[in-house]
């Protein structure tokens, strides 16, 4: 069976890691990269780290306003999918490349599978939520990371199958070898990532975040790999971070930080979930989460009213590492379950 997988942004490459290599053993896999992310650190570095073969096609689209970016992807993808003529198109997660990939598949009437289906944030003004809802609605095979995601689809009248979360498969697979390869950092520190448009492109919110981090950095080490979007917006708003930041990092490095940090502060959907997998307390700079499972026992605390004081109050609360319930995310069997479903399509 020929499967065309369409990816484009950093979280997609992490989700590809184990799945793509496993699929390649049994299927004729064609990998299409839209070029949504193009910096070495945001794209090629992950292909190298996970030994994912070079994409068969790279559209090189790059950064544009949302509609224009998706539109440019659609134009190219229609031609490429016609040429490739796959039996199945696969998209992952909720990024713009997933929406463009899904639309182009369905425009050509090709069967579509969505990995990480049914996740809901319940606010359609969030770009990723719009992408998720549309992709799930038009996809033929919705593979859900959690039972909550499957029941979200059920409530919407769409079919979904609980397979587990491929990010947990990756976490379990790679965290064991990252522990062997590099010794965990001895120091306790706060691991921070911020990149969501809702935070970075709003001066007031970004200022609250920057001020809180500056204050925290006087007492604790902060490890903050800076996303290009955040870097650009800090400069544009003339906001200064009074501690050293680092460039975007590899997945293994991020796992190491997650496991050695005393606290994670993030607005990333993926990282708040990985903090949960690692048993590290997390603060999410957002009013809601697409991963309600992480809120159990205050493992993850949302900042619904984002102010500097609110961030500081919660960041200075005493919180201890906890034991995550991994069965909520499928116990690391998502790739195996996905392969069973894909084989059944091939039969
Ligand atoms: C996208 C995803 C988000 C994901 C994030 C991970 C959507 C709607 N959002 O957001 O869910 O968590 O990726 O990073 O798809 N830029 C660079 N170099 C790059 C890529 C981006 O400098 O390689 C800068 C550009 O200024 C660009 C901005 O980052 O305009 C935003 O990039 P974009 O791809 O639009 O979205 P992300 O914020 O990365």
Short mmCIF file of C-alpha atoms and ligand atoms in Angstrom, two decimals:
data_model
loop_
_atom_site.label_atom_id
_atom_site.label_comp_id
_atom_site.label_asym_id
_atom_site.label_seq_id
_atom_site.Cartn_x
_atom_site.Cartn_y
_atom_site.Cartn_z
CA UNK A 1 0.00 0.00 0.00
CA UNK A 2 1.32 3.44 -0.92
CA UNK A 3 0.93 5.95 1.94
CA UNK A 4 1.68 9.66 1.45
CA UNK A 5 2.41 11.37 4.76
CA UNK A 6 2.26 15.16 4.78
CA UNK A 7 4.26 17.03 7.42
CA UNK A 8 5.60 20.53 7.80
CA UNK A 9 6.17 21.77 11.33
CA UNK A 10 8.37 20.78 14.26
CA UNK A 11 5.74 18.84 16.25
CA UNK A 12 5.03 16.74 13.15
CA UNK A 13 8.64 15.57 12.94
CA UNK A 14 8.58 14.40 16.55
CA UNK A 15 5.36 12.49 15.88
CA UNK A 16 6.93 10.90 12.78
CA UNK A 17 9.94 9.53 14.64
CA UNK A 18 8.91 5.95 15.38
CA UNK A 19 5.81 5.69 13.25
CA UNK A 20 7.40 6.49 9.90
CA UNK A 21 10.27 4.05 10.36
CA UNK A 22 7.84 1.31 11.38
CA UNK A 23 5.52 2.04 8.44
CA UNK A 24 8.45 1.93 6.03
CA UNK A 25 9.09 -1.72 6.90
CA UNK A 26 5.70 -2.74 5.50
CA UNK A 27 4.40 -0.01 3.22
CA UNK A 28 5.51 2.07 0.28
CA UNK A 29 5.88 5.41 2.11
CA UNK A 30 6.13 8.79 0.42
CA UNK A 31 7.04 11.72 2.67
CA UNK A 32 5.93 15.23 1.70
CA UNK A 33 7.30 18.23 3.67
CA UNK A 34 5.42 21.48 3.12
CA UNK A 35 8.32 23.61 4.37
CA UNK A 36 6.12 25.37 6.98
CA UNK A 37 9.17 25.16 9.24
CA UNK A 38 12.47 25.63 7.44
CA UNK A 39 15.17 26.73 9.93
CA UNK A 40 17.70 23.95 10.50
CA UNK A 41 16.83 23.81 14.21
CA UNK A 42 13.10 23.61 13.50
CA UNK A 43 13.19 20.97 10.78
CA UNK A 44 16.28 19.23 9.38
CA UNK A 45 17.76 18.73 12.86
CA UNK A 46 14.86 16.40 13.73
CA UNK A 47 15.19 14.35 10.55
CA UNK A 48 18.85 13.80 11.48
CA UNK A 49 18.14 13.12 15.16
CA UNK A 50 15.51 10.49 14.43
CA UNK A 51 17.17 9.17 11.23
CA UNK A 52 14.03 9.90 9.24
CA UNK A 53 14.85 9.68 5.53
CA UNK A 54 14.90 12.97 3.61
CA UNK A 55 11.40 13.90 2.42
CA UNK A 56 10.60 12.78 -1.13
CA UNK A 57 9.14 16.22 -1.79
CA UNK A 58 9.81 19.54 -0.05
CA UNK A 59 7.48 22.34 -1.07
CA UNK A 60 9.58 25.02 0.64
CA UNK A 61 6.52 27.14 1.41
CA UNK A 62 7.86 28.99 4.48
CA UNK A 63 6.17 31.65 6.63
CA UNK A 64 3.17 33.63 5.41
CA UNK A 65 -0.06 34.87 6.98
CA UNK A 66 -2.16 31.81 7.80
CA UNK A 67 -4.57 31.79 4.86
CA UNK A 68 -1.84 32.50 2.36
CA UNK A 69 0.39 29.79 3.83
CA UNK A 70 -2.38 27.18 3.68
CA UNK A 71 -3.39 28.33 0.19
CA UNK A 72 0.15 28.01 -1.15
CA UNK A 73 0.41 24.52 0.35
CA UNK A 74 -2.88 23.49 -1.26
CA UNK A 75 -1.77 24.58 -4.72
CA UNK A 76 1.41 22.50 -4.54
CA UNK A 77 -0.08 19.50 -2.74
CA UNK A 78 -2.81 18.98 -5.31
CA UNK A 79 -0.21 18.48 -8.04
CA UNK A 80 2.04 16.29 -5.94
CA UNK A 81 -0.72 14.01 -4.69
CA UNK A 82 -1.97 13.56 -8.26
CA UNK A 83 1.54 12.53 -9.28
CA UNK A 84 2.10 10.22 -6.27
CA UNK A 85 -1.40 8.73 -6.40
CA UNK A 86 -1.30 7.14 -2.91
CA UNK A 87 -3.82 4.65 -1.55
CA UNK A 88 -3.90 6.63 1.71
CA UNK A 89 -2.91 10.15 2.77
CA UNK A 90 -1.81 10.62 6.38
CA UNK A 91 -1.60 13.85 8.36
CA UNK A 92 -0.52 14.35 11.97
CA UNK A 93 -1.64 16.75 14.67
CA UNK A 94 -3.08 20.21 14.27
CA UNK A 95 -0.62 22.40 12.40
CA UNK A 96 -1.43 24.30 9.21
CA UNK A 97 0.34 21.64 7.14
CA UNK A 98 -2.07 19.01 8.51
CA UNK A 99 -5.08 21.06 7.41
CA UNK A 100 -3.61 21.71 3.96
CA UNK A 101 -2.70 18.03 3.59
CA UNK A 102 -6.16 16.90 4.63
CA UNK A 103 -7.98 19.32 2.33
CA UNK A 104 -5.84 18.41 -0.65
CA UNK A 105 -6.44 14.69 -0.04
CA UNK A 106 -10.18 15.13 0.12
CA UNK A 107 -10.27 17.49 -2.88
CA UNK A 108 -8.78 14.55 -4.82
CA UNK A 109 -11.11 12.09 -3.11
CA UNK A 110 -8.24 10.17 -1.54
CA UNK A 111 -8.74 8.26 1.74
CA UNK A 112 -7.35 10.23 4.66
CA UNK A 113 -6.02 9.14 8.06
CA UNK A 114 -5.53 11.62 10.91
CA UNK A 115 -3.07 10.84 13.68
CA UNK A 116 -3.90 12.60 16.98
CA UNK A 117 -7.58 13.02 16.10
CA UNK A 118 -10.35 14.20 18.43
CA UNK A 119 -8.23 16.46 20.62
CA UNK A 120 -10.26 19.54 21.55
CA UNK A 121 -9.46 22.90 23.10
CA UNK A 122 -13.02 24.16 22.66
CA UNK A 123 -12.16 27.58 21.27
CA UNK A 124 -12.35 27.91 17.52
CA UNK A 125 -10.36 31.17 17.58
CA UNK A 126 -7.27 29.08 18.30
CA UNK A 127 -5.68 28.30 14.89
CA UNK A 128 -4.90 24.70 15.83
CA UNK A 129 -8.49 24.05 16.99
CA UNK A 130 -9.91 25.10 13.64
CA UNK A 131 -7.38 22.81 11.94
CA UNK A 132 -8.27 19.88 14.22
CA UNK A 133 -12.03 20.18 13.84
CA UNK A 134 -11.92 20.40 10.04
CA UNK A 135 -9.38 17.58 9.62
CA UNK A 136 -11.34 15.23 11.90
CA UNK A 137 -14.58 16.00 10.09
CA UNK A 138 -13.22 15.10 6.65
CA UNK A 139 -10.87 12.27 7.64
CA UNK A 140 -11.82 8.63 6.91
CA UNK A 141 -9.74 7.17 9.71
CA UNK A 142 -9.41 9.12 12.95
CA UNK A 143 -6.78 7.68 15.28
CA UNK A 144 -7.26 9.09 18.77
CA UNK A 145 -4.50 9.50 21.37
CA UNK A 146 -6.80 9.27 24.42
CA UNK A 147 -10.25 7.89 25.28
CA UNK A 148 -11.29 11.55 25.86
CA UNK A 149 -10.38 12.39 22.27
CA UNK A 150 -12.40 9.41 20.99
CA UNK A 151 -15.41 10.46 23.04
CA UNK A 152 -15.07 14.07 21.79
CA UNK A 153 -15.49 12.73 18.27
CA UNK A 154 -18.37 10.54 19.35
CA UNK A 155 -20.18 13.61 20.74
CA UNK A 156 -19.65 15.34 17.39
CA UNK A 157 -21.05 12.34 15.51
CA UNK A 158 -17.68 11.44 13.95
CA UNK A 159 -16.01 8.02 14.19
CA UNK A 160 -12.71 7.74 16.01
CA UNK A 161 -10.60 4.85 17.30
CA UNK A 162 -8.51 5.03 20.47
CA UNK A 163 -5.01 3.91 19.52
CA UNK A 164 -2.95 5.76 22.16
CA UNK A 165 -0.63 8.70 21.80
CA UNK A 166 2.40 8.25 19.54
CA UNK A 167 4.14 10.95 21.57
CA UNK A 168 4.04 8.62 24.58
CA UNK A 169 5.57 5.84 22.44
CA UNK A 170 8.36 8.27 21.51
CA UNK A 171 8.77 9.44 25.08
CA UNK A 172 9.15 5.91 26.44
CA UNK A 173 11.40 4.80 23.61
CA UNK A 174 13.76 7.77 23.57
CA UNK A 175 13.80 8.73 27.23
CA UNK A 176 15.41 5.45 28.18
CA UNK A 177 18.25 5.93 25.71
CA UNK A 178 18.61 9.64 26.50
CA UNK A 179 19.21 8.68 30.12
CA UNK A 180 21.96 6.33 29.02
CA UNK A 181 23.56 8.72 26.58
CA UNK A 182 23.83 11.84 28.68
CA UNK A 183 23.83 12.15 32.42
CA UNK A 184 20.81 14.05 33.75
CA UNK A 185 21.53 17.60 34.82
CA UNK A 186 22.31 17.73 38.50
CA UNK A 187 20.88 21.18 39.01
CA UNK A 188 17.21 21.85 39.63
CA UNK A 189 15.92 24.47 37.24
CA UNK A 190 12.81 25.70 35.44
CA UNK A 191 12.39 24.59 31.84
CA UNK A 192 10.47 27.21 29.84
CA UNK A 193 9.06 27.33 26.31
CA UNK A 194 6.76 30.01 24.90
CA UNK A 195 5.73 30.24 21.26
CA UNK A 196 1.96 30.39 20.83
CA UNK A 197 0.73 33.31 18.77
CA UNK A 198 -1.84 34.13 21.51
CA UNK A 199 1.08 34.85 23.88
CA UNK A 200 3.84 36.08 21.60
CA UNK A 201 1.85 38.39 19.36
CA UNK A 202 0.08 40.18 22.24
CA UNK A 203 2.38 42.77 23.80
CA UNK A 204 0.67 42.83 27.19
CA UNK A 205 0.73 39.05 27.61
CA UNK A 206 4.31 38.73 26.41
CA UNK A 207 5.33 41.51 28.80
CA UNK A 208 3.71 39.72 31.76
CA UNK A 209 5.51 36.51 30.81
CA UNK A 210 8.89 38.24 30.32
CA UNK A 211 8.60 40.12 33.63
CA UNK A 212 7.65 36.98 35.55
CA UNK A 213 10.55 35.02 34.01
CA UNK A 214 12.99 37.86 34.75
CA UNK A 215 11.90 37.84 38.41
CA UNK A 216 12.10 34.05 38.67
CA UNK A 217 15.56 34.07 37.09
CA UNK A 218 16.92 36.06 40.03
CA UNK A 219 16.33 33.02 42.27
CA UNK A 220 16.46 30.00 39.97
CA UNK A 221 18.13 28.93 36.77
CA UNK A 222 15.84 29.16 33.77
CA UNK A 223 16.47 27.08 30.67
CA UNK A 224 14.59 28.72 27.82
CA UNK A 225 15.07 27.59 24.20
CA UNK A 226 13.72 30.53 22.23
CA UNK A 227 11.32 29.84 19.33
CA UNK A 228 12.04 32.11 16.31
CA UNK A 229 8.56 33.62 16.55
CA UNK A 230 9.09 34.57 20.23
CA UNK A 231 12.52 36.01 19.49
CA UNK A 232 11.07 38.17 16.72
CA UNK A 233 8.17 39.43 18.86
CA UNK A 234 10.34 40.20 21.93
CA UNK A 235 12.49 42.37 19.67
CA UNK A 236 9.48 44.00 18.02
CA UNK A 237 7.93 44.91 21.40
CA UNK A 238 11.34 45.98 22.85
CA UNK A 239 11.02 43.47 25.69
CA UNK A 240 14.22 42.23 27.30
CA UNK A 241 14.94 38.93 29.00
CA UNK A 242 17.48 39.44 31.77
CA UNK A 243 18.92 35.92 31.59
CA UNK A 244 20.60 33.85 28.89
CA UNK A 245 18.35 31.99 26.50
CA UNK A 246 19.36 29.15 24.18
CA UNK A 247 18.57 28.24 20.57
CA UNK A 248 15.74 25.73 19.83
CA UNK A 249 16.91 22.31 20.98
CA UNK A 250 16.70 18.70 19.85
CA UNK A 251 14.11 16.27 21.15
CA UNK A 252 16.60 14.28 23.27
CA UNK A 253 17.82 17.45 24.90
CA UNK A 254 14.25 18.49 25.62
CA UNK A 255 13.55 15.10 27.21
CA UNK A 256 16.59 15.52 29.41
CA UNK A 257 15.41 18.96 30.51
CA UNK A 258 11.88 17.68 31.16
CA UNK A 259 13.17 14.91 33.35
CA UNK A 260 15.65 17.00 35.30
CA UNK A 261 13.65 20.21 35.76
CA UNK A 262 11.81 20.95 38.99
CA UNK A 263 9.12 22.80 37.04
CA UNK A 264 8.06 23.30 33.43
CA UNK A 265 6.47 26.57 32.28
CA UNK A 266 5.10 26.36 28.77
CA UNK A 267 2.33 27.22 26.35
CA UNK A 268 3.06 24.22 24.13
CA UNK A 269 0.41 21.51 23.91
CA UNK A 270 3.08 18.87 23.33
CA UNK A 271 5.39 19.94 26.12
CA UNK A 272 2.70 20.14 28.82
CA UNK A 273 1.83 16.57 27.95
CA UNK A 274 5.47 15.44 27.94
CA UNK A 275 5.94 17.12 31.34
CA UNK A 276 3.07 14.93 32.53
CA UNK A 277 4.73 11.81 31.05
CA UNK A 278 7.95 12.80 32.88
CA UNK A 279 6.12 13.36 36.20
CA UNK A 280 7.36 16.95 36.34
CA UNK A 281 4.96 19.65 37.62
CA UNK A 282 3.90 22.06 34.89
CA UNK A 283 2.41 25.54 34.57
CA UNK A 284 0.61 26.15 31.29
CA UNK A 285 0.37 29.75 30.11
CA UNK A 286 -3.10 29.30 28.71
CA UNK A 287 -6.71 29.41 29.88
CA UNK A 288 -7.48 25.90 28.65
CA UNK A 289 -5.69 22.73 27.59
CA UNK A 290 -6.29 20.24 24.80
CA UNK A 291 -4.99 17.62 27.28
CA UNK A 292 -7.39 17.63 30.27
CA UNK A 293 -5.81 14.37 31.51
CA UNK A 294 -2.76 16.39 32.63
CA UNK A 295 -4.84 18.49 35.05
CA UNK A 296 -5.30 15.54 37.46
CA UNK A 297 -3.92 16.20 40.93
CA UNK A 298 -2.71 19.61 39.77
CA UNK A 299 0.09 18.00 37.79
CA UNK A 300 -0.52 20.78 35.28
CA UNK A 301 -1.92 24.15 36.41
CA UNK A 302 -3.45 26.53 33.88
CA UNK A 303 -2.99 30.29 34.16
CA UNK A 304 -6.43 31.42 33.07
CA UNK A 305 -5.79 35.08 33.90
CA UNK A 306 -2.31 35.61 32.58
CA UNK A 307 -0.53 38.21 34.71
CA UNK A 308 3.00 38.38 36.04
CA UNK A 309 1.75 37.97 39.62
CA UNK A 310 -0.36 34.94 38.80
CA UNK A 311 2.57 33.24 37.10
CA UNK A 312 4.85 34.02 40.08
CA UNK A 313 2.30 32.85 42.66
CA UNK A 314 1.93 29.45 41.05
CA UNK A 315 5.63 29.10 40.14
CA UNK A 316 6.60 29.55 43.77
CA UNK A 317 4.07 27.03 45.12
CA UNK A 318 5.66 23.89 46.53
CA UNK A 319 5.04 21.07 44.08
CA UNK A 320 6.62 17.65 43.90
CA UNK A 321 7.22 15.12 41.11
CA UNK A 322 4.31 12.70 40.61
CA UNK A 323 3.55 9.35 39.00
CA UNK A 324 1.69 9.85 35.69
CA UNK A 325 -1.12 7.53 34.61
CA UNK A 326 0.24 6.41 31.26
CA UNK A 327 -2.74 4.20 30.44
CA UNK A 328 -4.68 7.43 29.73
CA UNK A 329 -2.38 7.80 26.70
CA UNK A 330 -2.29 4.14 25.65
CA UNK A 331 0.78 2.87 27.54
CA UNK A 332 3.14 3.31 24.58
CA UNK A 333 1.23 1.01 22.20
CA UNK A 334 0.05 3.65 19.72
CA UNK A 335 2.44 2.76 16.88
CA UNK A 336 1.56 -0.94 17.23
CA UNK A 337 -2.18 -0.19 17.24
CA UNK A 338 -1.84 2.18 14.28
CA UNK A 339 -0.02 -0.50 12.30
CA UNK A 340 -2.81 -3.01 12.99
CA UNK A 341 -5.35 -0.56 11.58
CA UNK A 342 -3.21 0.27 8.55
CA UNK A 343 -2.71 -3.45 7.78
CA UNK A 344 -6.47 -3.94 7.88
CA UNK A 345 -6.86 -1.26 5.17
CA UNK A 346 -4.31 -3.10 3.05
CA UNK A 347 -6.06 -6.46 3.35
C1 LIG B 1 3.30 26.10 14.51
C2 LIG B 1 1.99 25.42 14.87
C3 LIG B 1 1.92 25.17 16.38
C4 LIG B 1 3.14 24.42 16.85
C5 LIG B 1 4.37 25.21 16.42
C6 LIG B 1 5.66 24.56 16.85
C7 LIG B 1 0.18 26.12 13.35
C8 LIG B 1 -1.12 26.80 13.25
N1 LIG B 1 0.83 26.23 14.51
O1 LIG B 1 3.33 27.36 15.12
O2 LIG B 1 0.77 24.41 16.68
O3 LIG B 1 3.10 24.26 18.23
O4 LIG B 1 4.36 25.31 14.99
O5 LIG B 1 6.73 25.38 16.52
O6 LIG B 1 0.59 25.47 12.41
N2 LIG B 1 9.66 30.82 11.96
C9 LIG B 1 11.02 30.85 11.70
N3 LIG B 1 11.60 29.71 11.26
C10 LIG B 1 10.92 28.55 11.06
C11 LIG B 1 9.55 28.54 11.30
C12 LIG B 1 8.92 29.67 11.76
O7 LIG B 1 11.67 31.87 11.87
O8 LIG B 1 11.53 27.54 10.66
C13 LIG B 1 9.01 32.05 12.47
C14 LIG B 1 8.48 32.96 11.39
O9 LIG B 1 8.64 34.26 11.82
C15 LIG B 1 7.01 32.61 11.36
C16 LIG B 1 6.72 32.29 12.81
O10 LIG B 1 7.91 31.66 13.28
O11 LIG B 1 6.24 33.65 10.86
C17 LIG B 1 5.55 31.39 13.03
O12 LIG B 1 5.69 30.18 12.30
P1 LIG B 1 4.41 29.30 11.90
O13 LIG B 1 4.82 28.11 11.15
O14 LIG B 1 3.38 30.18 11.30
O15 LIG B 1 3.79 28.85 13.28
P2 LIG B 1 4.41 28.45 14.67
O16 LIG B 1 4.25 29.61 15.57
O17 LIG B 1 5.77 27.85 14.56
#
